[in-house]
Coordinates of C-alpha atoms and ligand atoms in Angstrom, one line a residue:
M441 CA 87.2 105.2 87.8
L442 CA 83.9 105.3 85.9
G443 CA 82.1 108.6 85.3
L444 CA 79.0 109.3 87.3
M445 CA 76.6 110.0 84.4
Q446 CA 73.5 108.0 83.6
D447 CA 73.7 104.8 81.7
W448 CA 71.6 105.5 78.6
P449 CA 72.2 103.0 75.8
L450 CA 72.2 104.5 72.3
T451 CA 69.4 102.3 70.9
L452 CA 67.2 103.2 68.0
D453 CA 63.9 103.1 70.0
K454 CA 65.1 106.4 71.4
I455 CA 65.1 108.0 67.9
L456 CA 61.5 107.1 67.1
D457 CA 60.4 107.9 70.7
H458 CA 62.0 111.3 70.3
A459 CA 60.3 111.9 67.0
A460 CA 56.9 110.9 68.3
R461 CA 57.3 113.0 71.5
W462 CA 58.7 116.2 70.1
H463 CA 57.7 116.1 66.4
G464 CA 54.6 113.9 66.6
E465 CA 52.7 115.8 64.0
R466 CA 55.4 115.9 61.4
E467 CA 54.5 113.9 58.3
I468 CA 55.7 110.8 56.6
V469 CA 54.3 110.8 53.1
S470 CA 54.4 107.7 51.0
R471 CA 53.4 106.7 47.5
S472 CA 51.7 103.5 48.4
V473 CA 52.2 100.2 46.6
E474 CA 48.5 100.2 46.0
G475 CA 48.7 103.6 44.2
P476 CA 47.5 106.6 46.2
I477 CA 49.6 109.0 48.3
V478 CA 49.3 108.1 52.0
R479 CA 50.0 110.6 54.8
T480 CA 50.9 109.7 58.4
T481 CA 52.8 111.2 61.2
Y482 CA 55.7 110.2 63.5
A483 CA 53.2 109.8 66.4
E484 CA 51.1 107.4 64.3
V485 CA 54.0 105.4 63.0
H486 CA 55.3 105.1 66.6
R487 CA 51.9 103.8 67.8
R488 CA 51.6 101.3 64.9
A489 CA 55.2 100.1 65.2
K490 CA 54.5 99.3 68.9
R491 CA 51.5 97.2 67.8
L492 CA 53.6 95.5 65.2
S493 CA 56.3 94.7 67.8
N494 CA 53.6 93.0 69.8
A495 CA 52.5 91.0 66.7
L496 CA 56.1 89.9 66.1
K497 CA 56.4 88.8 69.7
G498 CA 53.2 86.9 69.3
L499 CA 54.7 85.1 66.3
G500 CA 57.5 84.0 68.6
I501 CA 60.2 86.5 67.5
K502 CA 62.8 86.8 70.2
P503 CA 65.9 89.0 70.6
G504 CA 68.5 88.1 68.0
D505 CA 66.0 86.5 65.6
R506 CA 66.2 87.7 62.0
V507 CA 63.1 89.2 60.4
A508 CA 63.4 90.1 56.7
T509 CA 61.7 92.9 54.7
L510 CA 61.3 92.8 51.0
A511 CA 59.9 96.2 50.4
W512 CA 60.1 99.6 48.8
N513 CA 60.4 102.8 50.7
S514 CA 57.1 103.4 52.5
A515 CA 55.7 104.3 56.0
R516 CA 54.8 100.7 56.5
H517 CA 58.4 99.7 55.8
I518 CA 59.5 102.3 58.4
E519 CA 57.0 100.8 60.9
A520 CA 58.4 97.3 60.2
W521 CA 62.0 98.5 60.6
Y522 CA 61.4 99.9 64.1
A523 CA 59.0 97.2 65.2
I524 CA 61.7 94.6 64.5
M525 CA 64.8 96.4 65.7
V526 CA 63.5 97.9 69.0
I527 CA 62.6 94.5 70.5
G528 CA 66.2 93.4 69.9
A529 CA 65.4 91.4 66.7
V530 CA 67.4 92.0 63.5
C531 CA 65.9 93.7 60.5
H532 CA 67.3 92.0 57.4
T533 CA 66.6 94.3 54.4
L534 CA 66.4 92.2 51.2
N535 CA 67.3 93.7 47.9
P536 CA 64.5 92.9 45.5
R537 CA 66.9 93.5 42.5
L538 CA 68.7 90.3 43.3
F539 CA 68.0 87.2 41.2
P540 CA 65.6 84.8 43.1
D541 CA 68.4 82.2 43.6
Q542 CA 70.5 84.9 45.4
L543 CA 67.5 86.0 47.4
C544 CA 66.8 82.5 48.6
Y545 CA 70.5 82.1 49.4
I546 CA 70.7 85.1 51.7
I547 CA 67.3 84.4 53.4
N548 CA 68.6 80.9 54.3
H549 CA 72.0 82.2 55.2
A550 CA 70.5 84.8 57.5
E551 CA 68.0 82.2 58.8
D552 CA 65.2 84.7 58.5
Q553 CA 62.1 83.6 60.5
V554 CA 59.5 86.0 59.4
L555 CA 59.4 87.8 56.0
F556 CA 57.5 91.1 55.4
T557 CA 56.8 91.7 51.8
D558 CA 55.2 94.3 49.6
L559 CA 52.5 93.1 47.2
T560 CA 54.9 93.7 44.3
F561 CA 57.2 90.8 45.2
L562 CA 54.5 88.1 45.8
P563 CA 55.0 86.3 42.5
T564 CA 58.7 85.6 43.4
I565 CA 57.8 84.6 46.9
I566 CA 55.0 82.3 45.8
E567 CA 57.3 80.7 43.2
R568 CA 60.2 80.2 45.6
R569 CA 58.4 79.8 48.9
A570 CA 59.6 76.2 49.3
D571 CA 63.2 77.4 49.0
M572 CA 62.9 79.9 51.8
K573 CA 63.4 77.2 54.3
T574 CA 63.9 79.1 57.5
V575 CA 60.9 81.4 56.9
R576 CA 58.0 80.4 59.2
Q577 CA 55.6 83.3 58.4
V578 CA 55.1 85.8 55.6
I579 CA 53.4 89.1 56.4
V580 CA 52.0 91.0 53.4
M581 CA 52.3 94.7 53.8
T582 CA 48.8 95.6 52.7
D583 CA 45.3 95.8 54.0
E584 CA 42.5 93.1 54.2
G585 CA 41.0 94.5 51.0
H586 CA 44.0 93.4 49.0
M587 CA 44.6 90.1 50.8
A588 CA 42.0 88.2 48.7
S589 CA 44.3 88.4 45.7
V590 CA 47.5 87.5 47.5
G591 CA 47.4 83.8 46.7
L592 CA 49.8 82.6 49.4
D593 CA 48.6 80.1 51.9
G594 CA 49.0 81.2 55.5
A595 CA 50.1 84.7 54.7
L596 CA 49.2 87.3 57.3
C597 CA 47.9 90.8 56.7
F598 CA 50.0 93.7 57.9
E599 CA 47.1 96.0 58.7
T600 CA 45.2 93.3 60.5
L601 CA 48.2 92.6 62.7
V602 CA 48.4 96.3 63.5
E603 CA 44.7 96.4 64.3
E604 CA 44.6 93.3 66.4
N605 CA 47.6 94.0 68.7
G606 CA 47.8 96.5 71.6
E607 CA 50.1 99.5 71.9
D608 CA 51.5 98.6 75.2
C609 CA 55.0 97.3 74.4
A610 CA 58.3 97.9 76.1
W611 CA 61.0 98.9 73.6
G612 CA 64.8 98.9 74.1
G613 CA 66.3 98.1 77.4
F614 CA 69.2 96.2 76.0
D615 CA 72.9 96.8 75.3
E616 CA 73.6 99.4 72.6
N617 CA 75.9 97.0 70.9
T618 CA 73.0 94.7 70.1
A619 CA 72.5 93.9 66.4
C620 CA 69.7 95.8 64.8
G621 CA 70.1 95.4 61.0
L622 CA 71.5 93.1 58.4
C623 CA 72.3 93.9 54.8
Y624 CA 74.0 91.7 52.3
T625 CA 76.5 93.1 49.9
S626 CA 77.6 91.5 46.7
G627 CA 81.0 89.9 47.1
T628 CA 83.8 90.3 44.6
T629 CA 84.1 86.5 44.7
G630 CA 81.8 84.0 46.2
N631 CA 78.4 84.6 47.8
P632 CA 77.0 87.9 49.1
K633 CA 78.2 88.8 52.6
G634 CA 76.1 90.1 55.5
V635 CA 76.9 93.4 57.2
L636 CA 75.4 93.3 60.7
Y637 CA 74.7 96.8 62.1
S638 CA 74.3 97.6 65.8
H639 CA 72.0 100.1 67.5
R640 CA 75.1 102.0 68.5
S641 CA 76.6 102.1 65.1
N642 CA 73.4 103.4 63.4
F643 CA 72.8 105.8 66.2
L644 CA 76.2 107.4 65.9
H645 CA 76.1 107.4 62.1
T646 CA 72.8 109.2 62.3
L647 CA 74.1 111.8 64.7
V648 CA 77.1 112.7 62.5
T649 CA 75.3 112.7 59.2
L650 CA 72.9 115.3 60.7
Q651 CA 75.8 117.8 61.1
R652 CA 75.6 120.8 58.8
D653 CA 78.8 119.9 57.1
F654 CA 77.4 116.6 55.9
M655 CA 73.7 116.0 55.1
G656 CA 72.7 118.6 57.6
L657 CA 69.1 117.5 58.2
S658 CA 67.1 119.9 60.4
V659 CA 63.5 120.3 61.6
Q660 CA 63.1 122.8 58.8
D661 CA 63.6 120.1 56.2
T662 CA 61.4 117.8 54.2
V663 CA 63.5 114.9 53.2
L664 CA 62.9 112.8 50.0
A665 CA 64.6 109.4 50.5
V666 CA 64.9 108.0 47.1
V667 CA 67.8 105.7 48.0
P668 CA 66.2 102.4 48.9
M669 CA 65.7 101.3 52.5
F670 CA 67.1 98.0 51.4
H671 CA 70.4 99.5 50.4
A672 CA 72.6 100.3 53.4
N673 CA 69.9 101.9 55.6
A674 CA 68.8 104.3 52.9
W675 CA 72.1 106.2 53.9
G676 CA 70.5 106.7 57.4
L677 CA 68.0 109.2 56.0
P678 CA 64.9 107.7 57.8
H679 CA 66.7 107.7 61.2
G680 CA 68.1 111.2 60.4
A681 CA 64.7 112.6 59.5
A682 CA 63.1 111.2 62.6
L683 CA 65.9 112.5 64.9
A684 CA 65.7 116.0 63.3
G685 CA 61.9 116.0 63.2
A686 CA 62.0 116.5 59.5
D687 CA 59.1 115.5 57.3
L688 CA 59.9 112.4 55.3
I689 CA 58.8 111.5 51.7
L690 CA 59.0 107.9 50.5
P691 CA 58.5 107.2 46.8
D692 CA 57.8 103.5 46.9
R693 CA 58.8 101.9 43.5
F694 CA 58.1 105.1 41.5
L695 CA 61.7 106.0 40.9
Q696 CA 61.4 107.1 37.3
A697 CA 62.1 110.8 36.5
E698 CA 58.4 111.7 35.8
P699 CA 56.8 110.5 39.0
L700 CA 59.7 111.7 41.0
A701 CA 59.5 115.2 39.5
Q702 CA 55.7 115.2 40.2
L703 CA 56.3 114.2 43.7
I704 CA 58.9 116.9 44.2
A705 CA 56.6 119.5 42.7
A706 CA 53.7 118.4 44.9
E707 CA 55.4 117.7 48.2
R708 CA 58.2 120.3 48.0
P709 CA 61.1 118.5 49.6
T710 CA 64.1 120.5 50.6
L711 CA 66.6 117.7 50.7
M712 CA 66.9 114.5 48.7
G713 CA 69.2 111.5 48.6
C714 CA 69.8 109.2 45.5
V715 CA 72.4 107.8 43.1
P716 CA 73.8 109.7 40.1
T717 CA 71.7 107.8 37.6
I718 CA 68.5 109.0 39.0
F719 CA 69.7 112.6 39.3
A720 CA 70.9 112.5 35.7
D721 CA 67.4 111.3 34.6
L722 CA 65.8 113.9 36.7
L723 CA 68.0 116.6 35.2
R724 CA 67.1 115.6 31.7
Y725 CA 63.4 115.6 32.6
A726 CA 63.7 119.0 34.3
D727 CA 65.4 120.5 31.4
E728 CA 62.7 119.2 29.0
H729 CA 59.9 120.5 31.3
P730 CA 60.9 124.1 32.1
D731 CA 57.5 124.6 33.9
L732 CA 58.5 122.0 36.4
D733 CA 59.0 123.5 39.9
L734 CA 62.0 122.0 41.6
S735 CA 62.7 125.1 43.5
S736 CA 62.0 123.7 47.0
L737 CA 65.0 121.4 46.6
S738 CA 68.2 123.1 47.7
N739 CA 70.3 120.3 49.1
A740 CA 70.9 116.8 48.0
A741 CA 73.2 113.9 48.9
C742 CA 74.5 111.7 46.0
G743 CA 76.8 108.7 46.0
G744 CA 77.0 105.0 45.3
S745 CA 79.2 105.8 42.3
A746 CA 81.3 108.8 41.3
V747 CA 79.1 111.9 40.8
P748 CA 79.9 113.7 37.5
R749 CA 81.0 117.2 38.1
Q750 CA 78.8 118.5 35.2
L751 CA 75.7 116.9 36.7
M752 CA 76.3 118.8 39.9
R753 CA 77.1 122.1 38.1
D754 CA 74.1 121.8 35.8
F755 CA 71.7 121.1 38.6
Q756 CA 73.1 123.9 40.7
E757 CA 73.3 126.5 37.9
R758 CA 70.0 125.6 36.1
H759 CA 67.8 124.5 39.0
G760 CA 69.4 125.8 42.2
V761 CA 69.9 122.3 43.6
R762 CA 73.2 121.8 45.3
I763 CA 74.2 118.1 45.0
F764 CA 76.9 117.0 47.4
Q765 CA 78.9 113.9 46.9
A766 CA 79.2 111.1 49.6
W767 CA 81.3 108.1 49.5
G768 CA 80.9 104.9 51.5
M769 CA 79.7 101.4 51.3
T770 CA 77.3 98.9 52.9
E771 CA 80.1 98.0 55.3
T772 CA 80.4 101.7 56.3
S773 CA 76.7 102.2 57.3
P774 CA 77.2 103.7 54.6
V775 CA 78.5 107.3 54.7
A776 CA 82.3 107.6 55.4
T777 CA 83.3 110.7 53.5
Y778 CA 81.4 113.8 52.3
S779 CA 82.4 116.6 50.0
R780 CA 80.8 119.9 51.1
P781 CA 83.5 122.5 50.7
D782 CA 83.1 126.0 52.1
E783 CA 80.0 127.4 50.7
N784 CA 81.2 131.0 50.9
A785 CA 84.2 130.2 48.7
E786 CA 84.3 131.5 45.2
H787 CA 82.8 128.9 42.8
D788 CA 86.0 128.7 40.7
D789 CA 87.5 125.6 39.2
A790 CA 89.3 124.6 42.4
Y791 CA 85.9 124.7 44.2
W792 CA 84.4 122.4 41.6
D793 CA 87.4 120.1 41.8
D794 CA 86.6 119.6 45.4
R795 CA 83.0 119.0 44.8
A796 CA 83.9 116.4 42.3
R797 CA 86.1 114.6 44.8
Q798 CA 84.6 112.1 47.3
G799 CA 85.4 114.5 50.1
R800 CA 86.8 114.4 53.6
A801 CA 86.3 111.7 56.3
M802 CA 83.5 112.2 58.7
P803 CA 84.5 112.5 62.4
W804 CA 85.7 109.2 63.8
V805 CA 86.1 107.6 60.4
E806 CA 89.9 106.9 60.3
L807 CA 91.2 106.5 56.8
R808 CA 94.5 105.4 55.3
L809 CA 95.8 104.5 51.9
I810 CA 97.7 101.2 51.5
G811 CA 100.0 100.8 48.4
D812 CA 101.9 97.8 47.0
G813 CA 103.6 95.7 49.5
G814 CA 101.2 96.8 52.3
V815 CA 103.0 100.2 52.7
E816 CA 101.1 103.3 53.6
V817 CA 100.9 105.9 50.8
P818 CA 101.5 109.6 51.5
W819 CA 98.6 112.1 51.2
D820 CA 100.1 114.1 48.4
G821 CA 97.2 114.1 46.0
Q822 CA 99.1 112.0 43.5
S823 CA 100.1 108.7 45.0
T824 CA 97.4 106.1 45.0
G825 CA 96.6 103.2 47.3
E826 CA 93.6 101.2 48.5
I827 CA 91.4 103.0 51.0
E828 CA 91.2 101.3 54.4
V829 CA 88.9 102.7 57.1
R830 CA 88.0 102.0 60.7
G831 CA 85.6 103.6 63.1
P832 CA 82.4 103.2 65.1
W833 CA 80.1 102.5 62.2
I834 CA 82.5 100.5 60.1
A835 CA 82.1 96.7 59.9
A836 CA 84.5 94.6 61.9
R837 CA 83.7 91.4 60.2
Y838 CA 80.9 89.7 58.2
F839 CA 77.9 87.8 59.5
H840 CA 79.0 84.2 59.8
G841 CA 82.5 85.4 59.1
E842 CA 83.3 84.3 55.6
E843 CA 86.2 85.9 53.7
D844 CA 87.1 88.0 56.8
D845 CA 90.9 87.6 56.2
E846 CA 90.7 89.0 52.8
K847 CA 88.6 92.0 53.7
F848 CA 90.0 93.0 57.1
D849 CA 93.5 94.1 57.8
S850 CA 94.4 94.3 61.6
G851 CA 91.2 96.1 62.5
W852 CA 90.9 98.1 59.2
L853 CA 88.3 97.4 56.5
R854 CA 89.8 97.0 53.1
T855 CA 87.4 98.9 50.8
G856 CA 88.6 97.8 47.4
D857 CA 88.5 101.4 46.3
I858 CA 91.7 103.0 45.0
A859 CA 92.3 106.6 45.7
A860 CA 94.6 109.5 46.1
V861 CA 94.3 111.8 49.1
D862 CA 95.6 115.4 49.2
D863 CA 97.2 117.2 52.1
R864 CA 93.9 118.6 53.2
G865 CA 92.4 115.1 53.4
Y866 CA 90.3 115.3 50.2
V867 CA 89.8 111.8 48.8
Q868 CA 89.7 111.3 45.1
I869 CA 88.7 107.8 44.0
T870 CA 90.7 106.7 40.9
D871 CA 89.9 103.1 40.4
R872 CA 88.5 100.0 42.0
S873 CA 90.4 96.8 42.8
K874 CA 87.3 94.7 43.5
D875 CA 86.0 92.8 40.6
V876 CA 82.5 94.1 40.3
I877 CA 80.5 96.4 38.1
K878 CA 78.2 99.1 39.5
S879 CA 75.3 99.8 37.2
G880 CA 72.7 102.4 38.2
G881 CA 73.8 102.1 41.9
E882 CA 73.6 98.3 42.1
W883 CA 76.3 95.7 41.9
I884 CA 76.8 93.2 39.1
S885 CA 79.2 90.4 40.0
S886 CA 81.6 89.9 37.2
V887 CA 82.6 86.5 38.6
E888 CA 79.0 85.3 38.6
L889 CA 78.4 86.6 35.1
E890 CA 81.5 84.9 33.8
N891 CA 80.6 81.6 35.3
E892 CA 77.2 81.7 33.7
V893 CA 78.6 82.7 30.3
M894 CA 81.2 79.9 30.6
A895 CA 78.4 77.5 31.2
H896 CA 77.5 77.9 27.6
P897 CA 78.9 74.9 25.7
A898 CA 80.5 77.0 23.0
V899 CA 82.4 79.3 25.4
I900 CA 85.9 78.5 26.5
E901 CA 86.7 81.6 28.5
A902 CA 84.7 84.7 29.6
A903 CA 86.0 87.8 31.3
V904 CA 83.6 90.6 32.3
I905 CA 84.8 94.2 32.7
A906 CA 83.0 97.5 33.4
R907 CA 82.3 99.7 30.4
P908 CA 81.7 103.4 31.2
D909 CA 78.1 104.3 30.5
E910 CA 76.6 107.7 30.5
R911 CA 73.3 106.7 32.0
W912 CA 74.1 103.8 34.3
A913 CA 77.7 104.9 35.2
E914 CA 78.9 101.4 34.2
R915 CA 77.6 98.5 32.2
P916 CA 79.2 95.0 31.9
L917 CA 81.2 94.2 28.8
C918 CA 81.7 90.4 28.4
C919 CA 84.9 89.3 26.5
V920 CA 84.5 85.8 25.3
V921 CA 86.7 83.2 23.7
L922 CA 84.7 80.7 21.7
R923 CA 85.5 77.1 20.9
E924 CA 87.0 76.7 17.4
G925 CA 84.4 76.5 14.7
S926 CA 81.6 77.8 16.9
T927 CA 79.3 80.3 15.4
V928 CA 77.5 81.5 18.6
D929 CA 76.6 85.2 18.4
A930 CA 76.0 87.9 21.0
Q931 CA 72.2 87.4 20.8
E932 CA 72.4 83.7 21.7
L933 CA 74.7 84.4 24.6
A934 CA 72.2 87.0 25.9
E935 CA 69.4 84.6 25.6
H936 CA 71.4 81.9 27.4
L937 CA 71.9 84.4 30.3
S938 CA 68.3 85.4 30.5
E939 CA 67.5 82.2 32.2
R940 CA 70.3 82.5 34.7
V941 CA 70.8 86.1 35.9
A942 CA 68.6 89.2 36.5
K943 CA 67.6 90.9 33.3
W944 CA 69.5 94.1 34.0
W945 CA 72.8 92.1 34.4
I946 CA 72.8 90.9 30.8
P947 CA 75.5 92.8 28.8
E948 CA 74.4 94.8 25.7
E949 CA 77.7 94.0 24.2
F950 CA 80.0 91.0 23.9
A951 CA 83.6 91.2 22.6
F952 CA 84.8 88.1 20.8
I953 CA 88.6 87.7 21.4
E954 CA 91.1 84.9 20.7
E955 CA 92.4 84.7 24.3
V956 CA 91.8 86.3 27.7
P957 CA 95.1 88.0 28.7
K958 CA 96.6 86.3 31.9
T959 CA 98.7 87.5 34.7
S960 CA 102.0 85.8 35.7
V961 CA 100.0 83.5 38.0
G962 CA 97.5 82.6 35.3
K963 CA 94.6 84.8 36.5
F964 CA 92.5 86.8 34.0
D965 CA 94.3 90.1 33.6
K966 CA 91.5 92.5 33.4
K967 CA 93.8 95.5 33.5
V968 CA 94.9 94.6 30.0
L969 CA 91.3 94.2 28.9
R970 CA 90.4 97.6 30.4
A971 CA 93.4 99.2 28.6
M972 CA 92.2 97.5 25.3
L973 CA 88.8 98.9 25.8
A974 CA 90.2 102.4 26.6
D975 CA 92.5 102.5 23.6
G976 CA 89.8 101.2 21.2
S977 CA 91.4 97.9 20.4
L978 CA 88.3 95.9 21.4
E979 CA 86.2 98.0 19.1
G980 CA 86.1 95.8 16.0
R981 CA 85.4 92.7 18.1
M982 CA 82.3 94.0 19.8
R983 CA 78.9 92.7 18.9
A984 CA 75.6 94.0 20.2
S985 CA 72.9 91.8 21.7
S986 CA 69.4 92.8 22.5
G987 CA 70.2 91.9 26.1
G988 CA 67.9 92.9 28.9
G989 CA 70.3 95.5 30.1
R990 CA 69.5 97.6 27.0
E991 CA 66.1 98.2 28.6
G992 CA 67.9 99.9 31.4
G993 CA 69.9 99.3 34.5
P994 CA 68.3 98.4 37.8
T995 CA 67.1 101.6 39.3
P996 CA 64.6 103.7 37.5
S997 CA 63.1 101.0 35.4
R998 CA 62.2 98.7 38.2
Ligands
AMP1692 P1 77.6 99.6 48.2 O1 78.2 98.7 49.3 O2 76.7 98.8 47.3 O3 77.0 100.8 48.8 O4 78.8 100.0 47.3 C1 79.9 100.7 47.8 C2 80.9 101.0 46.7 O5 80.3 101.9 45.8 C3 82.2 101.7 47.1 O6 83.1 100.8 47.7 C4 82.6 102.3 45.8 O7 83.2 101.4 45.0 C5 81.3 102.8 45.2 N1 81.0 104.2 45.6 C6 80.2 104.6 46.5 N2 80.1 106.0 46.5 C7 81.0 106.4 45.6 C8 81.5 107.7 45.1 N3 81.0 108.8 45.6 N4 82.4 107.7 44.1 C9 82.9 106.5 43.6 N5 82.5 105.3 44.0 C10 81.6 105.2 45.0

């Protein structure tokens, strides 16, 4: 017997409709690509998104079609998100930090038909336009005044489309399981894989992150979303702010400590979300500028890599900002666990131990640890295993289904993160089984880097491991075996890579070794290399390069 309640699909149009209806005057403040601060409201964003939906329909976009965005966090990006999703099309957020070859690969893999871009990315698009085979139309997210300098034949102007189309547009009206967003994540091996979100999954994720024990957004908040909208839905902050009726601040590409600090002082956010690297830069900057007023900020969500305990303590004790740690991944929408222990508890060592853990699972995220031989590991705070999760906002498979067998285990997602869980359910990540490096919140594929290093004629073997780094959390260390008699040095290898990978992927250090240790089945045994790095036995073999990575990881510098 079915219940007799109204059928009301959980689709994202309802979130922006709600914001416009009940919080229409609340603000969305953006640092615009063109420079100045731009202020708009939910009511205005709602109206403009409707016009943009009509423009997309006019360009032939139908339900299920993929429409890409290559853009920083801005109100225009929010308008594009909703305009695409609420007509049943799929918003494919592209990560501009990818190397152009990878960008073209995912655009073609997703079969994107229309591409929205910020002015910033035009040089790449112009250079690689012919390789973006499925893209019929490019929309530049700017006004007519800036179109003259765009230099891309046939490109359309965002503001003109908004102006020329009417507001009358029916949103929603489809099944809540309809796809709404697509985000590719770097694979441990092979090509990036697409995570295809549904309206229902994003809707439920938004509802739960709003709870006070998690991000706790409310109408009293002003939310600064530093985490990019192209990285796992900006952790759901834009939907969460709209649903709560909170003001939203979007910093565009100005992610360095100084402009962020100025934005905080001027706009007075109460809640912020970003990766540890940016918080660490901000802390340094705040300590050096005692006049800086961060006092509005009381609550922050941080994740993407382990959040150092000292960073949280220093921020809280010196600046009154409570940074809470979240864990998750693109495949988990992304938040799956959150560490927000009882705020009334004494702030003793045990309390800070909990804050430094990845936290407890959100409602409906089921979590288990799987050890060697596929056996479930007890939650005793000591035994470790790979985290597997399942739930309503966890991916069930990848777009076009590659590598599904490896990543999914009878309905559970294998996360590749190794952890211990204590008897209260607090997760503590101890290691990672996936072969990737996370630098400043973004992935570097060790496999791809190894392939490119091994393409150098003087290199026989190359194995890349993560080296702990105070600023970027991890940087790649490349261990190389050279052909006998070769005199290639670290600098030459870095130059060789500069043609082949993004600048921030290039290792600052190469370790020259006689042989890469192998497992019993002949695979590179990186455990041994990691142990050698930890006990100092790689020390004498390391040589520095002036690799691009030295200029910084991906986040604040770009
Ligand atoms: P992504 O899909 O790019 O968001 O990356 C997800 C991965 O980042 C996870 O599988 C973890 O390896 C890592 N990660 C995310 N949050 C944390 C955290 N709080 N502590 C440690 N690692 C994290």
